[in-house]
Amino acid sequence: MLEGLWMLDIRGCVFSYDFPFKLSYRSYLCLHHSMKNCTIRHIFRGRHMKSDNEAMLRRNNEHLLKANRFQLYLIAALVGLVFLLAGFTSNVWNHHPEPKLLGLGPGNQVLDLPLLNEPFETTGIAQEWGEKHVRRLYTFTYDNLGDLPTLVSDMFYGGEDGSDSTKLDAYIKGMKAQGFFTLVSKEKRLCTAFLSDSARVLQHGMMGSGTAARYGYRIQVPLNVQCKNEQNTKTFKRLVTLSVVRASPTRSPDELVIVKVNSSEQASR
């Protein structure tokens, strides 16, 4: 039996009936043709319909397969995009970009400016700076005492525009109070400083307040100051404490400047 097609044999005539519809026009044509031709015609028609249905089913299945495949690709792409965005967000959240300041140095050279409220990578940088530069404060002769403020001014904090000399003036005043200038000028001596021990960083953190607040260090340096002339050499043991803060490389190549100098006689061991 062919789907949708029924063959009826009534008294030698063959009629076709397409269930559930009425008798088809093609069935009446059987009256004018032989039963063989009529039967073959209707069987061919039924086979053709079955072939069309199978082809249609195949096409529908192919369309469904393509649609399902497209949906899978789309879902995979969306999932990949979600993971990519999640990874990017996590990377930005956990690895904040480092803030950077730029400035112009001599000859319009672009310089990376440090953040003045942040410390150096290690306190050893400040310690080495103290050991290197503190000796300049106690190295002078009787004939250049007048030039000493100029010779050491680059080591001191001079304000935002470099015009503030209060820190330098306090150092000069302290040297006079210690009697070094009087001794050197009267006895025509040459003073030179040497480390008697390693420097120590006593404290570090924010110093100052408001817009002038900067990261700083208190460095203690033991010194032997030798002042000599043609007759003799006098040695003074001093314990110098420097308060230094971060500075722009346009103001100080070593990125540190002095804001205060305290000096006292070192106790004998």
Coordinates of C-alpha atoms in Angstrom, one line a residue, residues 25-260:
Y25 CA -9.4 13.3 -11.7
R26 CA -6.7 10.9 -12.6
S27 CA -8.9 8.0 -11.5
Y28 CA -11.4 8.8 -14.1
L29 CA -8.7 8.6 -16.7
C30 CA -8.5 4.9 -16.0
L31 CA -11.7 4.4 -18.0
H32 CA -9.8 5.4 -21.1
H33 CA -6.7 3.4 -20.6
S34 CA -5.9 -0.2 -19.9
M35 CA -5.8 -1.4 -16.4
K36 CA -2.0 -2.1 -16.8
N37 CA -1.3 1.5 -17.8
C38 CA -3.6 2.9 -15.2
T39 CA -2.1 0.8 -12.5
I40 CA 1.5 1.6 -13.5
R41 CA 0.6 5.3 -13.6
H42 CA -0.7 5.4 -10.1
I43 CA 2.1 3.3 -8.7
F44 CA 4.6 5.6 -10.3
R45 CA 2.8 8.6 -8.8
G46 CA 2.9 7.1 -5.4
R47 CA 6.6 6.3 -5.6
H48 CA 7.3 9.8 -6.8
M49 CA 5.4 11.3 -3.8
K50 CA 7.4 9.0 -1.4
S51 CA 10.7 10.1 -3.0
D52 CA 9.7 13.8 -2.7
N53 CA 8.8 13.3 0.9
E54 CA 12.1 11.7 1.7
A55 CA 14.0 14.4 -0.1
M56 CA 12.1 17.0 1.8
L57 CA 12.9 15.3 5.1
R58 CA 16.6 15.1 4.2
R59 CA 16.6 18.9 3.4
N60 CA 14.8 19.6 6.6
N61 CA 17.3 17.5 8.6
E62 CA 20.2 19.3 6.9
H63 CA 18.7 22.7 7.7
L64 CA 18.2 21.6 11.3
L65 CA 21.8 20.3 11.5
K66 CA 23.2 23.5 10.1
A67 CA 21.1 25.6 12.5
N68 CA 22.2 23.5 15.4
R69 CA 25.8 23.7 14.4
F70 CA 25.5 27.5 14.0
Q71 CA 24.0 27.7 17.5
L72 CA 26.8 25.7 18.9
Y73 CA 29.4 27.9 17.3
L74 CA 27.6 31.0 18.5
I75 CA 27.4 29.7 22.1
A76 CA 31.1 28.7 22.0
A77 CA 32.1 32.1 20.7
L78 CA 30.0 33.8 23.5
V79 CA 31.6 31.6 26.2
G80 CA 35.1 32.4 24.9
L81 CA 34.3 36.1 24.9
V82 CA 33.1 35.9 28.5
F83 CA 36.3 34.1 29.6
L84 CA 38.4 36.7 27.7
L85 CA 36.6 39.6 29.3
A86 CA 36.9 37.9 32.7
G87 CA 40.7 37.4 32.3
F88 CA 41.2 41.0 31.1
T89 CA 39.2 42.3 34.1
S90 CA 41.1 40.2 36.5
N91 CA 44.5 41.2 35.0
V92 CA 43.6 44.9 35.3
W93 CA 42.2 44.5 38.8
N94 CA 45.3 42.6 40.1
H95 CA 48.0 44.5 38.1
H96 CA 47.3 48.2 38.4
P97 CA 49.3 50.2 35.9
E98 CA 52.0 52.2 37.6
P99 CA 51.4 55.9 37.7
K100 CA 54.1 57.9 36.0
L101 CA 55.1 61.5 36.0
L102 CA 57.2 63.1 33.2
G103 CA 59.2 66.3 33.2
L104 CA 61.7 68.2 31.2
G105 CA 65.3 68.2 32.2
P106 CA 68.3 70.2 30.8
G107 CA 68.1 70.5 27.0
N108 CA 64.4 69.6 27.1
Q109 CA 65.2 66.0 27.9
V110 CA 62.2 64.0 29.0
L111 CA 62.7 62.6 32.5
D112 CA 60.7 60.1 34.5
L113 CA 59.7 61.9 37.7
P114 CA 59.4 59.9 40.9
L115 CA 56.3 60.0 43.0
L116 CA 57.5 62.0 46.0
N117 CA 55.1 60.3 48.4
E118 CA 56.6 56.8 47.8
P119 CA 59.7 55.2 49.2
F120 CA 62.7 53.9 47.4
E121 CA 62.8 50.2 46.6
T122 CA 65.2 49.7 49.6
T123 CA 66.3 51.9 52.6
G124 CA 69.9 51.1 51.5
I125 CA 69.6 53.8 48.8
A126 CA 69.0 56.4 51.4
Q127 CA 71.7 55.0 53.7
E128 CA 74.3 55.1 50.9
W129 CA 73.3 58.7 50.0
G130 CA 73.8 59.8 53.6
E131 CA 77.3 58.2 53.8
K132 CA 78.3 59.8 50.5
H133 CA 77.0 63.3 51.0
V134 CA 77.4 64.0 54.8
R135 CA 81.2 64.3 54.4
R136 CA 80.7 67.3 52.1
L137 CA 79.1 69.2 55.0
Y138 CA 82.3 68.9 57.0
T139 CA 84.8 69.4 54.3
F140 CA 86.0 73.0 53.9
T141 CA 89.1 75.2 54.3
Y142 CA 89.7 78.6 55.9
D143 CA 89.8 80.3 52.4
N144 CA 86.4 79.0 51.1
L145 CA 84.2 79.4 54.1
G146 CA 82.4 82.2 52.4
D147 CA 81.6 80.0 49.4
L148 CA 80.4 77.0 51.5
P149 CA 76.7 77.9 51.3
T150 CA 77.0 77.8 47.5
L151 CA 79.0 74.6 47.5
V152 CA 76.5 72.6 49.4
S153 CA 73.2 74.4 48.4
D154 CA 72.3 71.6 45.9
M155 CA 72.0 69.2 48.8
F156 CA 69.3 71.1 50.6
Y157 CA 65.6 71.5 50.1
G158 CA 64.9 74.8 48.5
G159 CA 61.1 74.7 48.2
E160 CA 59.1 74.1 45.0
D161 CA 61.0 76.8 43.1
G162 CA 64.4 76.4 44.8
S163 CA 64.3 79.9 46.3
D164 CA 63.7 78.7 49.9
S165 CA 67.0 78.9 51.8
T166 CA 65.8 78.3 55.3
K167 CA 67.1 74.7 55.5
L168 CA 70.5 75.8 54.2
D169 CA 70.6 78.8 56.6
A170 CA 69.9 76.5 59.5
Y171 CA 72.8 74.3 58.6
I172 CA 75.2 77.3 58.4
K173 CA 73.9 78.5 61.7
G174 CA 74.5 75.1 63.4
M175 CA 78.1 74.9 62.0
K176 CA 78.9 78.3 63.5
A177 CA 77.4 77.2 66.9
Q178 CA 79.6 74.2 66.9
G179 CA 82.7 76.4 66.6
F180 CA 84.1 74.9 63.4
F181 CA 84.1 78.2 61.4
T182 CA 85.9 80.1 64.2
L183 CA 88.5 77.4 64.6
V184 CA 89.2 77.1 60.8
S185 CA 89.3 80.8 60.1
K186 CA 91.6 81.7 63.1
E187 CA 94.0 78.8 62.8
K188 CA 93.8 78.4 59.0
R189 CA 92.9 74.9 59.1
L190 CA 91.6 72.4 56.5
C191 CA 88.7 70.2 57.7
T192 CA 87.9 66.8 56.2
A193 CA 85.3 64.2 57.3
F194 CA 85.6 60.4 57.4
L195 CA 83.1 57.7 58.4
S196 CA 83.9 56.1 61.7
D197 CA 81.1 53.5 61.2
S198 CA 78.3 52.6 58.8
A199 CA 75.3 54.9 58.6
R200 CA 71.9 53.7 59.9
V201 CA 68.4 54.6 58.8
L202 CA 66.6 55.4 62.1
Q203 CA 63.2 56.1 60.6
H204 CA 61.4 56.5 57.3
G205 CA 57.9 57.6 56.3
M206 CA 56.0 60.7 55.3
M207 CA 57.5 63.9 56.5
G208 CA 55.9 67.4 56.4
S209 CA 52.2 68.2 55.9
G210 CA 49.8 69.3 53.2
T211 CA 51.2 69.8 49.7
A212 CA 54.8 69.8 51.1
A213 CA 54.4 66.3 52.5
R214 CA 57.0 63.9 51.0
Y215 CA 58.5 60.5 51.8
G216 CA 61.6 60.9 53.9
Y217 CA 64.3 59.2 55.9
R218 CA 66.2 60.0 59.1
I219 CA 69.8 58.8 58.7
Q220 CA 72.4 58.7 61.4
V221 CA 76.1 58.9 60.4
P222 CA 79.1 58.7 62.8
L223 CA 82.0 60.9 61.6
N224 CA 85.5 61.7 62.4
V225 CA 86.2 65.3 61.5
Q226 CA 89.9 66.1 61.1
C227 CA 91.0 69.8 61.0
K228 CA 94.7 70.3 60.4
N229 CA 97.2 73.0 59.7
E230 CA 101.0 73.1 59.6
Q231 CA 101.3 72.7 63.3
N232 CA 98.9 69.9 64.2
T233 CA 95.7 68.0 63.5
K234 CA 92.6 68.2 65.7
T235 CA 90.0 65.4 65.5
F236 CA 86.4 65.7 66.4
K237 CA 84.0 62.8 66.8
R238 CA 80.5 63.9 65.6
L239 CA 77.2 62.0 65.3
V240 CA 75.3 63.6 62.5
T241 CA 71.6 63.0 61.9
L242 CA 70.2 63.9 58.5
S243 CA 66.5 64.3 57.7
V244 CA 66.1 63.9 54.0
V245 CA 63.1 63.8 51.7
R246 CA 62.3 62.6 48.1
A247 CA 63.0 65.2 45.4
S248 CA 62.6 65.4 41.7
P249 CA 65.7 64.6 39.5
T250 CA 65.4 68.1 38.1
R251 CA 66.2 69.4 41.6
S252 CA 68.6 66.6 42.7
P253 CA 70.1 63.9 40.5
D254 CA 70.0 61.5 43.5
E255 CA 66.4 62.3 44.2
L256 CA 67.0 63.2 47.9
V257 CA 67.5 66.6 49.6
I258 CA 68.2 67.6 53.2
V259 CA 65.6 69.3 55.3
K260 CA 67.4 69.2 58.6

